[in-house]
């Protein structure tokens, strides 16, 4: 799915930027060598980044209380 129409960035491209260390929509744009035009994609990019970061977080370890 296309996320940023102005710069032709899709979901896969956003995830690739997160893999490379991007943690904000601005960093995703920078990773792909572009800048925001209209900015309408910022929220969608932020959601994809958050989903990816949540998915990558290790599960909390449960420890029995003493």
JSON list of N, CA and C in Angstrom, two decimals:
[
{"chain": "A", "resi": 1, "resn": "UNK", "atom": "N", "xyz": [0.84, -1.17, 0.00]},
{"chain": "A", "resi": 1, "resn": "UNK", "atom": "CA", "xyz": [0.00, 0.00, 0.00]},
{"chain": "A", "resi": 1, "resn": "UNK", "atom": "C", "xyz": [0.89, 1.24, 0.00]},
{"chain": "A", "resi": 2, "resn": "UNK", "atom": "N", "xyz": [0.54, 2.21, -0.82]},
{"chain": "A", "resi": 2, "resn": "UNK", "atom": "CA", "xyz": [1.27, 3.47, -0.86]},
{"chain": "A", "resi": 2, "resn": "UNK", "atom": "C", "xyz": [0.91, 4.29, 0.39]},
{"chain": "A", "resi": 3, "resn": "UNK", "atom": "N", "xyz": [1.92, 4.74, 1.09]},
{"chain": "A", "resi": 3, "resn": "UNK", "atom": "CA", "xyz": [1.72, 5.55, 2.29]},
{"chain": "A", "resi": 3, "resn": "UNK", "atom": "C", "xyz": [1.91, 7.02, 1.95]},
{"chain": "A", "resi": 4, "resn": "UNK", "atom": "N", "xyz": [2.97, 7.32, 1.20]},
{"chain": "A", "resi": 4, "resn": "UNK", "atom": "CA", "xyz": [3.28, 8.69, 0.81]},
{"chain": "A", "resi": 4, "resn": "UNK", "atom": "C", "xyz": [3.17, 8.81, -0.71]},
{"chain": "A", "resi": 5, "resn": "UNK", "atom": "N", "xyz": [2.08, 9.41, -1.16]},
{"chain": "A", "resi": 5, "resn": "UNK", "atom": "CA", "xyz": [1.85, 9.56, -2.59]},
{"chain": "A", "resi": 5, "resn": "UNK", "atom": "C", "xyz": [2.87, 10.52, -3.20]},
{"chain": "A", "resi": 6, "resn": "UNK", "atom": "N", "xyz": [3.18, 11.60, -2.51]},
{"chain": "A", "resi": 6, "resn": "UNK", "atom": "CA", "xyz": [4.10, 12.61, -3.03]},
{"chain": "A", "resi": 6, "resn": "UNK", "atom": "C", "xyz": [5.48, 12.04, -3.36]},
{"chain": "A", "resi": 7, "resn": "UNK", "atom": "N", "xyz": [5.97, 11.13, -2.51]},
{"chain": "A", "resi": 7, "resn": "UNK", "atom": "CA", "xyz": [7.31, 10.58, -2.68]},
{"chain": "A", "resi": 7, "resn": "UNK", "atom": "C", "xyz": [7.32, 9.10, -3.02]},
{"chain": "A", "resi": 8, "resn": "UNK", "atom": "N", "xyz": [6.14, 8.54, -3.30]},
{"chain": "A", "resi": 8, "resn": "UNK", "atom": "CA", "xyz": [6.00, 7.12, -3.68]},
{"chain": "A", "resi": 8, "resn": "UNK", "atom": "C", "xyz": [6.65, 6.16, -2.68]},
{"chain": "A", "resi": 9, "resn": "UNK", "atom": "N", "xyz": [6.31, 6.35, -1.42]},
{"chain": "A", "resi": 9, "resn": "UNK", "atom": "CA", "xyz": [6.82, 5.47, -0.36]},
{"chain": "A", "resi": 9, "resn": "UNK", "atom": "C", "xyz": [5.68, 4.56, 0.07]},
{"chain": "A", "resi": 10, "resn": "UNK", "atom": "N", "xyz": [5.94, 3.25, 0.06]},
{"chain": "A", "resi": 10, "resn": "UNK", "atom": "CA", "xyz": [4.90, 2.29, 0.46]},
{"chain": "A", "resi": 10, "resn": "UNK", "atom": "C", "xyz": [5.22, 1.71, 1.84]},
{"chain": "A", "resi": 11, "resn": "UNK", "atom": "N", "xyz": [4.34, 0.84, 2.32]},
{"chain": "A", "resi": 11, "resn": "UNK", "atom": "CA", "xyz": [4.51, 0.22, 3.65]},
{"chain": "A", "resi": 11, "resn": "UNK", "atom": "C", "xyz": [5.84, -0.51, 3.75]},
{"chain": "A", "resi": 12, "resn": "UNK", "atom": "N", "xyz": [6.18, -1.25, 2.72]},
{"chain": "A", "resi": 12, "resn": "UNK", "atom": "CA", "xyz": [7.42, -2.02, 2.72]},
{"chain": "A", "resi": 12, "resn": "UNK", "atom": "C", "xyz": [8.63, -1.10, 2.85]},
{"chain": "A", "resi": 13, "resn": "UNK", "atom": "N", "xyz": [8.57, 0.05, 2.20]},
{"chain": "A", "resi": 13, "resn": "UNK", "atom": "CA", "xyz": [9.66, 1.03, 2.27]},
{"chain": "A", "resi": 13, "resn": "UNK", "atom": "C", "xyz": [9.78, 1.64, 3.66]},
{"chain": "A", "resi": 14, "resn": "UNK", "atom": "N", "xyz": [8.63, 1.85, 4.31]},
{"chain": "A", "resi": 14, "resn": "UNK", "atom": "CA", "xyz": [8.64, 2.37, 5.68]},
{"chain": "A", "resi": 14, "resn": "UNK", "atom": "C", "xyz": [9.29, 1.34, 6.60]},
{"chain": "A", "resi": 15, "resn": "UNK", "atom": "N", "xyz": [8.91, 0.07, 6.44]},
{"chain": "A", "resi": 15, "resn": "UNK", "atom": "CA", "xyz": [9.50, -0.99, 7.27]},
{"chain": "A", "resi": 15, "resn": "UNK", "atom": "C", "xyz": [11.00, -1.13, 7.02]},
{"chain": "A", "resi": 16, "resn": "UNK", "atom": "N", "xyz": [11.41, -0.96, 5.77]},
{"chain": "A", "resi": 16, "resn": "UNK", "atom": "CA", "xyz": [12.85, -1.02, 5.45]},
{"chain": "A", "resi": 16, "resn": "UNK", "atom": "C", "xyz": [13.60, 0.11, 6.15]},
{"chain": "A", "resi": 17, "resn": "UNK", "atom": "N", "xyz": [12.99, 1.28, 6.21]},
{"chain": "A", "resi": 17, "resn": "UNK", "atom": "CA", "xyz": [13.62, 2.41, 6.90]},
{"chain": "A", "resi": 17, "resn": "UNK", "atom": "C", "xyz": [13.72, 2.14, 8.39]},
{"chain": "A", "resi": 18, "resn": "UNK", "atom": "N", "xyz": [12.68, 1.52, 8.97]},
{"chain": "A", "resi": 18, "resn": "UNK", "atom": "CA", "xyz": [12.72, 1.16, 10.39]},
{"chain": "A", "resi": 18, "resn": "UNK", "atom": "C", "xyz": [13.83, 0.14, 10.63]},
{"chain": "A", "resi": 19, "resn": "UNK", "atom": "N", "xyz": [13.98, -0.82, 9.72]},
{"chain": "A", "resi": 19, "resn": "UNK", "atom": "CA", "xyz": [15.07, -1.79, 9.82]},
{"chain": "A", "resi": 19, "resn": "UNK", "atom": "C", "xyz": [16.43, -1.10, 9.84]},
{"chain": "A", "resi": 20, "resn": "UNK", "atom": "N", "xyz": [16.52, 0.02, 9.12]},
{"chain": "A", "resi": 20, "resn": "UNK", "atom": "CA", "xyz": [17.78, 0.76, 9.04]},
{"chain": "A", "resi": 20, "resn": "UNK", "atom": "C", "xyz": [17.95, 1.76, 10.18]},
{"chain": "A", "resi": 21, "resn": "UNK", "atom": "N", "xyz": [16.95, 1.85, 11.08]},
{"chain": "A", "resi": 21, "resn": "UNK", "atom": "CA", "xyz": [17.10, 2.70, 12.25]},
{"chain": "A", "resi": 21, "resn": "UNK", "atom": "C", "xyz": [16.17, 3.89, 12.33]},
{"chain": "A", "resi": 22, "resn": "UNK", "atom": "N", "xyz": [15.32, 4.10, 11.35]},
{"chain": "A", "resi": 22, "resn": "UNK", "atom": "CA", "xyz": [14.38, 5.23, 11.39]},
{"chain": "A", "resi": 22, "resn": "UNK", "atom": "C", "xyz": [13.37, 5.02, 12.51]},
{"chain": "A", "resi": 23, "resn": "UNK", "atom": "N", "xyz": [13.12, 6.05, 13.29]},
{"chain": "A", "resi": 23, "resn": "UNK", "atom": "CA", "xyz": [12.18, 5.95, 14.39]},
{"chain": "A", "resi": 23, "resn": "UNK", "atom": "C", "xyz": [11.13, 7.06, 14.36]},
{"chain": "A", "resi": 24, "resn": "UNK", "atom": "N", "xyz": [11.07, 7.80, 13.26]},
{"chain": "A", "resi": 24, "resn": "UNK", "atom": "CA", "xyz": [10.08, 8.86, 13.10]},
{"chain": "A", "resi": 24, "resn": "UNK", "atom": "C", "xyz": [9.75, 9.01, 11.62]},
{"chain": "A", "resi": 25, "resn": "UNK", "atom": "N", "xyz": [8.59, 9.58, 11.32]},
{"chain": "A", "resi": 25, "resn": "UNK", "atom": "CA", "xyz": [8.25, 9.80, 9.91]},
{"chain": "A", "resi": 25, "resn": "UNK", "atom": "C", "xyz": [9.31, 10.64, 9.18]},
{"chain": "A", "resi": 26, "resn": "UNK", "atom": "N", "xyz": [9.83, 11.64, 9.85]},
{"chain": "A", "resi": 26, "resn": "UNK", "atom": "CA", "xyz": [10.87, 12.48, 9.24]},
{"chain": "A", "resi": 26, "resn": "UNK", "atom": "C", "xyz": [12.11, 11.64, 8.92]},
{"chain": "A", "resi": 27, "resn": "UNK", "atom": "N", "xyz": [12.47, 10.72, 9.80]},
{"chain": "A", "resi": 27, "resn": "UNK", "atom": "CA", "xyz": [13.63, 9.86, 9.58]},
{"chain": "A", "resi": 27, "resn": "UNK", "atom": "C", "xyz": [13.38, 8.90, 8.41]},
{"chain": "A", "resi": 28, "resn": "UNK", "atom": "N", "xyz": [12.13, 8.46, 8.25]},
{"chain": "A", "resi": 28, "resn": "UNK", "atom": "CA", "xyz": [11.78, 7.59, 7.11]},
{"chain": "A", "resi": 28, "resn": "UNK", "atom": "C", "xyz": [11.98, 8.37, 5.82]},
{"chain": "A", "resi": 29, "resn": "UNK", "atom": "N", "xyz": [11.48, 9.58, 5.77]},
{"chain": "A", "resi": 29, "resn": "UNK", "atom": "CA", "xyz": [11.65, 10.42, 4.58]},
{"chain": "A", "resi": 29, "resn": "UNK", "atom": "C", "xyz": [13.14, 10.62, 4.30]},
{"chain": "A", "resi": 30, "resn": "UNK", "atom": "N", "xyz": [13.89, 10.93, 5.31]},
{"chain": "A", "resi": 30, "resn": "UNK", "atom": "CA", "xyz": [15.33, 11.15, 5.16]},
{"chain": "A", "resi": 30, "resn": "UNK", "atom": "C", "xyz": [16.04, 9.90, 4.65]},
{"chain": "A", "resi": 31, "resn": "UNK", "atom": "N", "xyz": [15.64, 8.75, 5.18]},
{"chain": "A", "resi": 31, "resn": "UNK", "atom": "CA", "xyz": [16.23, 7.47, 4.75]},
{"chain": "A", "resi": 31, "resn": "UNK", "atom": "C", "xyz": [16.06, 7.27, 3.24]},
{"chain": "A", "resi": 32, "resn": "UNK", "atom": "N", "xyz": [14.94, 7.72, 2.73]},
{"chain": "A", "resi": 32, "resn": "UNK", "atom": "CA", "xyz": [14.65, 7.56, 1.30]},
{"chain": "A", "resi": 32, "resn": "UNK", "atom": "C", "xyz": [15.09, 8.78, 0.48]},
{"chain": "A", "resi": 33, "resn": "UNK", "atom": "N", "xyz": [15.79, 9.71, 1.11]},
{"chain": "A", "resi": 33, "resn": "UNK", "atom": "CA", "xyz": [16.35, 10.85, 0.40]},
{"chain": "A", "resi": 33, "resn": "UNK", "atom": "C", "xyz": [15.33, 11.87, -0.07]},
{"chain": "A", "resi": 34, "resn": "UNK", "atom": "N", "xyz": [14.27, 12.03, 0.70]},
{"chain": "A", "resi": 34, "resn": "UNK", "atom": "CA", "xyz": [13.25, 13.00, 0.32]},
{"chain": "A", "resi": 34, "resn": "UNK", "atom": "C", "xyz": [12.77, 13.76, 1.55]},
{"chain": "A", "resi": 35, "resn": "UNK", "atom": "N", "xyz": [11.88, 14.71, 1.32]},
{"chain": "A", "resi": 35, "resn": "UNK", "atom": "CA", "xyz": [11.30, 15.50, 2.40]},
{"chain": "A", "resi": 35, "resn": "UNK", "atom": "C", "xyz": [9.79, 15.50, 2.23]},
{"chain": "A", "resi": 36, "resn": "UNK", "atom": "N", "xyz": [9.08, 15.82, 3.30]},
{"chain": "A", "resi": 36, "resn": "UNK", "atom": "CA", "xyz": [7.63, 15.90, 3.23]},
{"chain": "A", "resi": 36, "resn": "UNK", "atom": "C", "xyz": [7.22, 16.98, 2.23]},
{"chain": "A", "resi": 37, "resn": "UNK", "atom": "N", "xyz": [6.18, 16.69, 1.48]},
{"chain": "A", "resi": 37, "resn": "UNK", "atom": "CA", "xyz": [5.59, 17.67, 0.58]},
{"chain": "A", "resi": 37, "resn": "UNK", "atom": "C", "xyz": [4.30, 18.19, 1.24]},
{"chain": "A", "resi": 38, "resn": "UNK", "atom": "N", "xyz": [3.27, 17.35, 1.27]},
{"chain": "A", "resi": 38, "resn": "UNK", "atom": "CA", "xyz": [2.01, 17.78, 1.87]},
{"chain": "A", "resi": 38, "resn": "UNK", "atom": "C", "xyz": [1.91, 17.38, 3.34]},
{"chain": "A", "resi": 39, "resn": "UNK", "atom": "N", "xyz": [2.62, 16.32, 3.76]},
{"chain": "A", "resi": 39, "resn": "UNK", "atom": "CA", "xyz": [2.62, 15.89, 5.15]},
{"chain": "A", "resi": 39, "resn": "UNK", "atom": "C", "xyz": [1.47, 15.00, 5.57]},
{"chain": "A", "resi": 40, "resn": "UNK", "atom": "N", "xyz": [0.56, 14.68, 4.64]},
{"chain": "A", "resi": 40, "resn": "UNK", "atom": "CA", "xyz": [-0.60, 13.86, 5.00]},
{"chain": "A", "resi": 40, "resn": "UNK", "atom": "C", "xyz": [-0.22, 12.43, 5.39]},
{"chain": "A", "resi": 41, "resn": "UNK", "atom": "N", "xyz": [0.97, 12.00, 5.02]},
{"chain": "A", "resi": 41, "resn": "UNK", "atom": "CA", "xyz": [1.41, 10.62, 5.31]},
{"chain": "A", "resi": 41, "resn": "UNK", "atom": "C", "xyz": [2.03, 10.48, 6.70]},
{"chain": "A", "resi": 42, "resn": "UNK", "atom": "N", "xyz": [2.28, 11.55, 7.36]},
{"chain": "A", "resi": 42, "resn": "UNK", "atom": "CA", "xyz": [2.99, 11.52, 8.64]},
{"chain": "A", "resi": 42, "resn": "UNK", "atom": "C", "xyz": [2.34, 10.61, 9.67]},
{"chain": "A", "resi": 43, "resn": "UNK", "atom": "N", "xyz": [1.03, 10.70, 9.82]},
{"chain": "A", "resi": 43, "resn": "UNK", "atom": "CA", "xyz": [0.33, 9.86, 10.82]},
{"chain": "A", "resi": 43, "resn": "UNK", "atom": "C", "xyz": [0.39, 8.39, 10.44]},
{"chain": "A", "resi": 44, "resn": "UNK", "atom": "N", "xyz": [0.17, 8.09, 9.16]},
{"chain": "A", "resi": 44, "resn": "UNK", "atom": "CA", "xyz": [0.22, 6.70, 8.71]},
{"chain": "A", "resi": 44, "resn": "UNK", "atom": "C", "xyz": [1.61, 6.11, 8.91]},
{"chain": "A", "resi": 45, "resn": "UNK", "atom": "N", "xyz": [2.63, 6.89, 8.59]},
{"chain": "A", "resi": 45, "resn": "UNK", "atom": "CA", "xyz": [4.00, 6.42, 8.80]},
{"chain": "A", "resi": 45, "resn": "UNK", "atom": "C", "xyz": [4.26, 6.19, 10.28]},
{"chain": "A", "resi": 46, "resn": "UNK", "atom": "N", "xyz": [3.80, 7.10, 11.11]},
{"chain": "A", "resi": 46, "resn": "UNK", "atom": "CA", "xyz": [3.98, 6.94, 12.55]},
{"chain": "A", "resi": 46, "resn": "UNK", "atom": "C", "xyz": [3.33, 5.67, 13.08]},
{"chain": "A", "resi": 47, "resn": "UNK", "atom": "N", "xyz": [2.15, 5.34, 12.55]},
{"chain": "A", "resi": 47, "resn": "UNK", "atom": "CA", "xyz": [1.46, 4.12, 12.97]},
{"chain": "A", "resi": 47, "resn": "UNK", "atom": "C", "xyz": [2.26, 2.88, 12.56]},
{"chain": "A", "resi": 48, "resn": "UNK", "atom": "N", "xyz": [2.78, 2.88, 11.34]},
{"chain": "A", "resi": 48, "resn": "UNK", "atom": "CA", "xyz": [3.56, 1.73, 10.87]},
{"chain": "A", "resi": 48, "resn": "UNK", "atom": "C", "xyz": [4.84, 1.58, 11.70]},
{"chain": "A", "resi": 49, "resn": "UNK", "atom": "N", "xyz": [5.48, 2.70, 12.00]},
{"chain": "A", "resi": 49, "resn": "UNK", "atom": "CA", "xyz": [6.69, 2.67, 12.83]},
{"chain": "A", "resi": 49, "resn": "UNK", "atom": "C", "xyz": [6.36, 2.09, 14.21]},
{"chain": "A", "resi": 50, "resn": "UNK", "atom": "N", "xyz": [5.27, 2.57, 14.81]},
{"chain": "A", "resi": 50, "resn": "UNK", "atom": "CA", "xyz": [4.88, 2.07, 16.14]},
{"chain": "A", "resi": 50, "resn": "UNK", "atom": "C", "xyz": [4.58, 0.58, 16.10]},
{"chain": "A", "resi": 51, "resn": "UNK", "atom": "N", "xyz": [3.86, 0.12, 15.06]},
{"chain": "A", "resi": 51, "resn": "UNK", "atom": "CA", "xyz": [3.56, -1.30, 14.93]},
{"chain": "A", "resi": 51, "resn": "UNK", "atom": "C", "xyz": [4.84, -2.13, 14.82]},
{"chain": "A", "resi": 52, "resn": "UNK", "atom": "N", "xyz": [5.77, -1.65, 14.02]},
{"chain": "A", "resi": 52, "resn": "UNK", "atom": "CA", "xyz": [7.04, -2.36, 13.84]},
{"chain": "A", "resi": 52, "resn": "UNK", "atom": "C", "xyz": [7.83, -2.41, 15.15]},
{"chain": "A", "resi": 53, "resn": "UNK", "atom": "N", "xyz": [7.86, -1.30, 15.86]},
{"chain": "A", "resi": 53, "resn": "UNK", "atom": "CA", "xyz": [8.61, -1.26, 17.12]},
{"chain": "A", "resi": 53, "resn": "UNK", "atom": "C", "xyz": [7.96, -2.17, 18.16]},
{"chain": "A", "resi": 54, "resn": "UNK", "atom": "N", "xyz": [6.62, -2.19, 18.21]},
{"chain": "A", "resi": 54, "resn": "UNK", "atom": "CA", "xyz": [5.92, -3.09, 19.14]},
{"chain": "A", "resi": 54, "resn": "UNK", "atom": "C", "xyz": [6.20, -4.54, 18.79]},
{"chain": "A", "resi": 55, "resn": "UNK", "atom": "N", "xyz": [6.20, -4.85, 17.51]},
{"chain": "A", "resi": 55, "resn": "UNK", "atom": "CA", "xyz": [6.43, -6.21, 17.05]},
{"chain": "A", "resi": 55, "resn": "UNK", "atom": "C", "xyz": [7.84, -6.68, 17.40]},
{"chain": "A", "resi": 56, "resn": "UNK", "atom": "N", "xyz": [8.77, -5.76, 17.41]},
{"chain": "A", "resi": 56, "resn": "UNK", "atom": "CA", "xyz": [10.18, -6.11, 17.66]},
{"chain": "A", "resi": 56, "resn": "UNK", "atom": "C", "xyz": [10.54, -6.16, 19.13]},
{"chain": "A", "resi": 57, "resn": "UNK", "atom": "N", "xyz": [9.69, -5.61, 19.98]},
{"chain": "A", "resi": 57, "resn": "UNK", "atom": "CA", "xyz": [9.99, -5.60, 21.41]},
{"chain": "A", "resi": 57, "resn": "UNK", "atom": "C", "xyz": [9.92, -7.02, 21.94]},
{"chain": "A", "resi": 58, "resn": "UNK", "atom": "N", "xyz": [10.93, -7.42, 22.72]},
{"chain": "A", "resi": 58, "resn": "UNK", "atom": "CA", "xyz": [10.87, -8.76, 23.29]},
{"chain": "A", "resi": 58, "resn": "UNK", "atom": "C", "xyz": [9.73, -8.86, 24.30]},
{"chain": "A", "resi": 59, "resn": "UNK", "atom": "N", "xyz": [9.17, -10.03, 24.41]},
{"chain": "A", "resi": 59, "resn": "UNK", "atom": "CA", "xyz": [8.10, -10.26, 25.37]},
{"chain": "A", "resi": 59, "resn": "UNK", "atom": "C", "xyz": [8.65, -10.12, 26.78]},
{"chain": "A", "resi": 60, "resn": "UNK", "atom": "N", "xyz": [7.86, -9.51, 27.68]},
{"chain": "A", "resi": 60, "resn": "UNK", "atom": "CA", "xyz": [8.34, -9.38, 29.05]},
{"chain": "A", "resi": 60, "resn": "UNK", "atom": "C", "xyz": [8.49, -10.76, 29.70]},
{"chain": "A", "resi": 61, "resn": "UNK", "atom": "N", "xyz": [9.50, -10.91, 30.48]},
{"chain": "A", "resi": 61, "resn": "UNK", "atom": "CA", "xyz": [9.77, -12.17, 31.16]},
{"chain": "A", "resi": 61, "resn": "UNK", "atom": "C", "xyz": [8.99, -12.17, 32.46]},
{"chain": "A", "resi": 62, "resn": "UNK", "atom": "N", "xyz": [8.24, -13.23, 32.68]},
{"chain": "A", "resi": 62, "resn": "UNK", "atom": "CA", "xyz": [7.48, -13.36, 33.92]},
{"chain": "A", "resi": 62, "resn": "UNK", "atom": "C", "xyz": [8.35, -14.05, 34.96]},
{"chain": "A", "resi": 63, "resn": "UNK", "atom": "N", "xyz": [8.43, -13.44, 36.12]},
{"chain": "A", "resi": 63, "resn": "UNK", "atom": "CA", "xyz": [9.24, -13.99, 37.21]},
{"chain": "A", "resi": 63, "resn": "UNK", "atom": "C", "xyz": [8.29, -14.25, 38.40]},
{"chain": "A", "resi": 64, "resn": "UNK", "atom": "N", "xyz": [8.40, -15.41, 38.98]},
{"chain": "A", "resi": 64, "resn": "UNK", "atom": "CA", "xyz": [7.55, -15.74, 40.12]},
{"chain": "A", "resi": 64, "resn": "UNK", "atom": "C", "xyz": [7.93, -14.89, 41.32]},
{"chain": "A", "resi": 65, "resn": "UNK", "atom": "N", "xyz": [6.93, -14.42, 42.02]},
{"chain": "A", "resi": 65, "resn": "UNK", "atom": "CA", "xyz": [7.17, -13.65, 43.24]},
{"chain": "A", "resi": 65, "resn": "UNK", "atom": "C", "xyz": [7.60, -14.58, 44.35]},
{"chain": "A", "resi": 66, "resn": "UNK", "atom": "N", "xyz": [8.41, -14.08, 45.23]},
{"chain": "A", "resi": 66, "resn": "UNK", "atom": "CA", "xyz": [8.86, -14.90, 46.35]},
{"chain": "A", "resi": 66, "resn": "UNK", "atom": "C", "xyz": [8.02, -14.67, 47.56]}
]
